[in-house]
């Protein structure tokens, strides 16, 4: 079976750093994706991890520990436009299983 | 710009009246996916095509069908929509099945009267 857990909601302040966690228990694993989804819009790709460790991409970084079934997305220098839902997705056999997403609200 | 286009953005249909949602892509990707997403929930994979090879998820209702007449186009047919089928339907593509990121269209929000 597939089980992906993320916190439902988080709030942070503009300019701060926030970490969004994702834990997974899946029958197979080929990699983990993070997507951003603004309300009423389509998800857009943020990052991808296949090996353990940290992947950095500008203000966004993503970490993976396969042995722990754990990933996090780190957002630095938060901006108001970062208010969105962040979806963790586990890839296996060419398909992705998504978590329910974490709704991040950035406050001034 | 290469992209994934879904039409229409908003679709209203009557209970039990067949409806077709369309998706086109200019990315020349081999894989096309259809997802159903309800409010505050994860996108749920309905089916996907790898080229012409159709792959149905085990829990996708028989009410949902799909066609991919060529590389660029894919359709989602809902034969007899029920109130529970009201949702956002997302089309996505990926280059192949080797862990490439998915590129999503803007979605079609389906309402059932």
CSV table of C-alpha atoms in Angstrom, one decimal:
chain,number,residue,atom,x,y,z
A,1,UNK,CA,0.0,0.0,0.0
A,2,UNK,CA,0.9,3.7,-0.2
A,3,UNK,CA,0.8,6.0,2.7
A,4,UNK,CA,2.1,9.6,2.6
A,5,UNK,CA,1.8,12.0,5.5
A,6,UNK,CA,2.3,15.7,5.6
A,7,UNK,CA,1.1,18.3,8.1
A,8,UNK,CA,-2.2,19.8,6.9
A,9,UNK,CA,-1.4,23.5,7.6
A,10,UNK,CA,1.6,25.6,8.5
A,11,UNK,CA,2.0,29.4,9.1
A,12,UNK,CA,5.2,31.4,8.8
A,13,UNK,CA,6.3,35.0,8.6
A,14,UNK,CA,7.6,36.8,5.6
A,15,UNK,CA,11.4,36.6,5.4
A,16,UNK,CA,11.6,33.5,7.7
A,17,UNK,CA,12.5,29.9,7.0
A,18,UNK,CA,10.0,27.1,7.0
A,19,UNK,CA,10.5,23.3,6.8
A,20,UNK,CA,7.6,21.1,5.5
A,21,UNK,CA,8.0,17.4,6.4
A,22,UNK,CA,6.8,14.4,4.5
A,23,UNK,CA,6.9,10.8,5.7
A,24,UNK,CA,6.1,7.9,3.5
A,25,UNK,CA,5.5,4.1,3.5
A,26,UNK,CA,5.2,2.8,0.0
A,27,UNK,CA,5.4,-0.6,-1.6
A,28,UNK,CA,8.1,0.7,-4.0
A,29,UNK,CA,10.3,3.8,-4.3
A,30,UNK,CA,12.1,5.3,-7.3
A,31,UNK,CA,12.2,8.9,-6.1
A,32,UNK,CA,10.4,11.8,-4.4
A,33,UNK,CA,9.0,14.9,-5.9
A,34,UNK,CA,7.8,18.2,-4.4
A,35,UNK,CA,5.2,20.3,-6.2
A,36,UNK,CA,3.8,23.7,-5.4
A,37,UNK,CA,0.1,24.3,-6.0
A,38,UNK,CA,-1.6,27.7,-5.6
A,39,UNK,CA,-5.3,27.7,-4.9
A,40,UNK,CA,-7.3,26.8,-8.0
A,41,UNK,CA,-4.2,26.2,-10.1
A,42,UNK,CA,-2.2,23.2,-11.3
A,43,UNK,CA,0.8,21.8,-9.4
A,44,UNK,CA,4.2,22.9,-10.6
A,45,UNK,CA,7.4,21.0,-10.1
A,46,UNK,CA,9.8,22.2,-7.4
A,47,UNK,CA,12.4,19.5,-6.7
A,48,UNK,CA,13.3,15.9,-7.0
A,49,UNK,CA,15.3,13.5,-4.8
A,50,UNK,CA,16.4,10.0,-5.6
A,51,UNK,CA,19.4,9.7,-3.4
A,52,UNK,CA,19.8,10.5,0.2
A,53,UNK,CA,20.9,14.1,1.0
A,54,UNK,CA,20.1,17.7,0.3
A,55,UNK,CA,19.2,19.1,-3.1
A,56,UNK,CA,19.4,22.9,-3.3
A,57,UNK,CA,17.6,25.1,-5.8
A,58,UNK,CA,17.7,28.8,-5.0
A,59,UNK,CA,15.4,29.5,-2.1
A,60,UNK,CA,14.1,26.0,-2.1
A,61,UNK,CA,15.9,22.9,-0.8
A,62,UNK,CA,14.7,19.3,-0.4
A,63,UNK,CA,16.1,16.5,1.7
A,64,UNK,CA,15.7,12.8,1.5
A,65,UNK,CA,16.4,9.9,3.9
A,66,UNK,CA,15.3,6.6,2.2
A,67,UNK,CA,16.0,4.5,5.3
A,68,UNK,CA,13.7,6.7,7.4
A,69,UNK,CA,11.1,7.2,4.7
A,70,UNK,CA,11.4,10.9,5.3
A,71,UNK,CA,11.8,14.0,3.2
A,72,UNK,CA,11.5,17.7,3.9
A,73,UNK,CA,11.2,20.8,1.8
A,74,UNK,CA,12.9,23.9,3.1
A,75,UNK,CA,11.8,27.4,2.0
A,76,UNK,CA,14.1,30.3,2.8
A,77,UNK,CA,13.5,34.0,2.7
A,78,UNK,CA,9.8,33.5,2.6
A,79,UNK,CA,7.7,35.7,0.3
A,80,UNK,CA,4.0,36.3,0.4
A,81,UNK,CA,3.7,34.6,-3.0
A,82,UNK,CA,5.0,31.4,-1.3
A,83,UNK,CA,1.5,31.0,0.2
A,84,UNK,CA,0.4,27.8,-1.4
A,85,UNK,CA,-0.1,24.1,-0.9
A,86,UNK,CA,3.0,21.9,-1.1
A,87,UNK,CA,2.6,18.4,-2.3
A,88,UNK,CA,5.0,15.5,-1.6
A,89,UNK,CA,4.8,12.7,-4.2
A,90,UNK,CA,6.5,9.3,-4.2
A,91,UNK,CA,7.4,7.9,-7.6
A,92,UNK,CA,7.3,4.2,-8.3
A,93,UNK,CA,7.1,2.3,-11.6
A,94,UNK,CA,6.4,5.5,-13.6
A,95,UNK,CA,3.5,6.6,-11.4
A,96,UNK,CA,3.4,9.2,-8.6
A,97,UNK,CA,1.4,8.9,-5.4
A,98,UNK,CA,0.7,12.3,-3.9
A,99,UNK,CA,0.2,13.3,-0.3
A,100,UNK,CA,-2.7,15.6,0.6
A,101,UNK,CA,-0.5,18.6,0.7
A,102,UNK,CA,0.5,21.1,3.3
A,103,UNK,CA,-1.1,24.5,3.0
A,104,UNK,CA,1.4,27.2,3.9
A,105,UNK,CA,0.3,30.7,4.8
A,106,UNK,CA,2.9,33.4,4.8
A,107,UNK,CA,2.0,36.4,7.0
A,108,UNK,CA,3.6,39.9,6.8
B,1,UNK,CA,6.1,27.9,-25.1
B,2,UNK,CA,5.6,24.1,-24.8
B,3,UNK,CA,2.8,23.3,-22.6
B,4,UNK,CA,-0.2,21.2,-21.4
B,5,UNK,CA,-3.6,22.7,-22.3
B,6,UNK,CA,-6.9,21.7,-20.8
B,7,UNK,CA,-10.2,22.7,-22.2
B,8,UNK,CA,-12.5,23.9,-20.9
B,9,UNK,CA,-11.3,25.5,-17.6
B,10,UNK,CA,-14.8,25.2,-16.2
B,11,UNK,CA,-17.4,22.6,-17.2
B,12,UNK,CA,-21.0,22.3,-15.9
B,13,UNK,CA,-23.0,19.2,-16.7
B,14,UNK,CA,-26.2,17.6,-15.5
B,15,UNK,CA,-26.5,14.6,-13.4
B,16,UNK,CA,-26.2,11.5,-15.6
B,17,UNK,CA,-25.3,13.5,-18.8
B,18,UNK,CA,-22.1,12.3,-20.5
B,19,UNK,CA,-19.2,14.8,-20.5
B,20,UNK,CA,-15.8,14.9,-22.2
B,21,UNK,CA,-12.8,16.8,-20.9
B,22,UNK,CA,-9.8,17.3,-23.3
B,23,UNK,CA,-6.1,17.7,-22.9
B,24,UNK,CA,-3.4,18.6,-25.4
B,25,UNK,CA,0.3,18.9,-25.1
B,26,UNK,CA,3.1,20.4,-27.2
B,27,UNK,CA,5.9,18.8,-25.2
B,28,UNK,CA,5.9,15.6,-27.2
B,29,UNK,CA,5.9,13.6,-24.0
B,30,UNK,CA,5.3,9.9,-24.1
B,31,UNK,CA,3.2,9.6,-21.0
B,32,UNK,CA,-0.1,11.4,-20.2
B,33,UNK,CA,-2.0,11.1,-16.9
B,34,UNK,CA,-5.4,12.0,-15.7
B,35,UNK,CA,-6.0,12.9,-12.1
B,36,UNK,CA,-9.0,13.7,-10.0
B,37,UNK,CA,-8.5,16.3,-7.2
B,38,UNK,CA,-11.1,17.2,-4.6
B,39,UNK,CA,-10.7,20.2,-2.3
B,40,UNK,CA,-7.8,19.9,0.1
B,41,UNK,CA,-7.0,16.4,-1.1
B,42,UNK,CA,-4.2,14.7,-3.0
B,43,UNK,CA,-4.5,14.4,-6.8
B,44,UNK,CA,-5.8,10.8,-7.4
B,45,UNK,CA,-4.5,9.0,-10.4
B,46,UNK,CA,-7.3,7.7,-12.6
B,47,UNK,CA,-5.3,6.3,-15.5
B,48,UNK,CA,-2.3,6.9,-17.7
B,49,UNK,CA,-1.0,6.3,-21.1
B,50,UNK,CA,2.5,5.3,-22.0
B,51,UNK,CA,2.4,6.1,-25.7
B,52,UNK,CA,-0.7,4.0,-26.7
B,53,UNK,CA,-0.5,1.6,-23.8
B,54,UNK,CA,-3.4,2.3,-21.5
B,55,UNK,CA,-3.1,1.7,-17.8
B,56,UNK,CA,-6.1,1.9,-15.6
B,57,UNK,CA,-5.9,2.2,-11.8
B,58,UNK,CA,-7.7,-0.6,-10.0
B,59,UNK,CA,-10.0,1.7,-8.1
B,60,UNK,CA,-11.0,4.0,-11.0
B,61,UNK,CA,-14.7,3.7,-11.5
B,62,UNK,CA,-16.0,2.1,-14.7
B,63,UNK,CA,-17.8,5.4,-15.3
B,64,UNK,CA,-14.5,6.9,-16.3
B,65,UNK,CA,-12.9,6.2,-19.6
B,66,UNK,CA,-10.1,7.7,-21.6
B,67,UNK,CA,-8.9,8.0,-25.2
B,68,UNK,CA,-5.6,9.0,-26.6
B,69,UNK,CA,-6.0,9.2,-30.4
B,70,UNK,CA,-2.5,10.5,-31.0
B,71,UNK,CA,0.6,11.7,-29.0
B,72,UNK,CA,-0.7,15.2,-28.5
B,73,UNK,CA,-4.3,14.6,-27.3
B,74,UNK,CA,-6.0,12.8,-24.5
B,75,UNK,CA,-9.6,12.8,-23.5
B,76,UNK,CA,-11.4,11.9,-20.3
B,77,UNK,CA,-15.0,10.6,-20.7
B,78,UNK,CA,-17.4,10.5,-17.8
B,79,UNK,CA,-20.3,8.4,-19.0
B,80,UNK,CA,-22.9,9.1,-16.3
B,81,UNK,CA,-21.6,11.8,-13.9
B,82,UNK,CA,-22.8,11.6,-10.4
B,83,UNK,CA,-22.6,14.4,-7.7
B,84,UNK,CA,-19.5,12.7,-6.3
B,85,UNK,CA,-17.7,13.3,-9.5
B,86,UNK,CA,-17.6,17.1,-9.0
B,87,UNK,CA,-13.9,17.9,-8.8
B,88,UNK,CA,-10.9,19.4,-10.5
B,89,UNK,CA,-9.6,17.1,-13.2
B,90,UNK,CA,-5.9,17.5,-13.9
B,91,UNK,CA,-4.0,16.3,-17.0
B,92,UNK,CA,-0.3,15.8,-16.8
B,93,UNK,CA,2.5,14.7,-19.0
B,94,UNK,CA,6.0,13.3,-18.5
B,95,UNK,CA,8.8,12.5,-20.9
B,96,UNK,CA,8.8,8.9,-20.0
B,97,UNK,CA,8.4,6.6,-17.0
B,98,UNK,CA,11.9,7.0,-15.6
B,99,UNK,CA,11.1,9.4,-12.8
B,100,UNK,CA,10.8,12.6,-14.9
B,101,UNK,CA,8.8,15.4,-13.3
B,102,UNK,CA,5.2,15.7,-14.4
B,103,UNK,CA,3.9,18.8,-16.2
B,104,UNK,CA,0.4,19.7,-15.4
B,105,UNK,CA,-2.3,21.6,-17.3
B,106,UNK,CA,-4.4,24.2,-15.5
B,107,UNK,CA,-7.2,21.7,-14.9
B,108,UNK,CA,-10.9,21.6,-15.6
B,109,UNK,CA,-13.2,22.2,-12.7
B,110,UNK,CA,-16.3,20.0,-13.2
B,111,UNK,CA,-19.6,20.9,-11.6
B,112,UNK,CA,-22.6,18.6,-11.6
B,113,UNK,CA,-26.2,20.0,-11.4
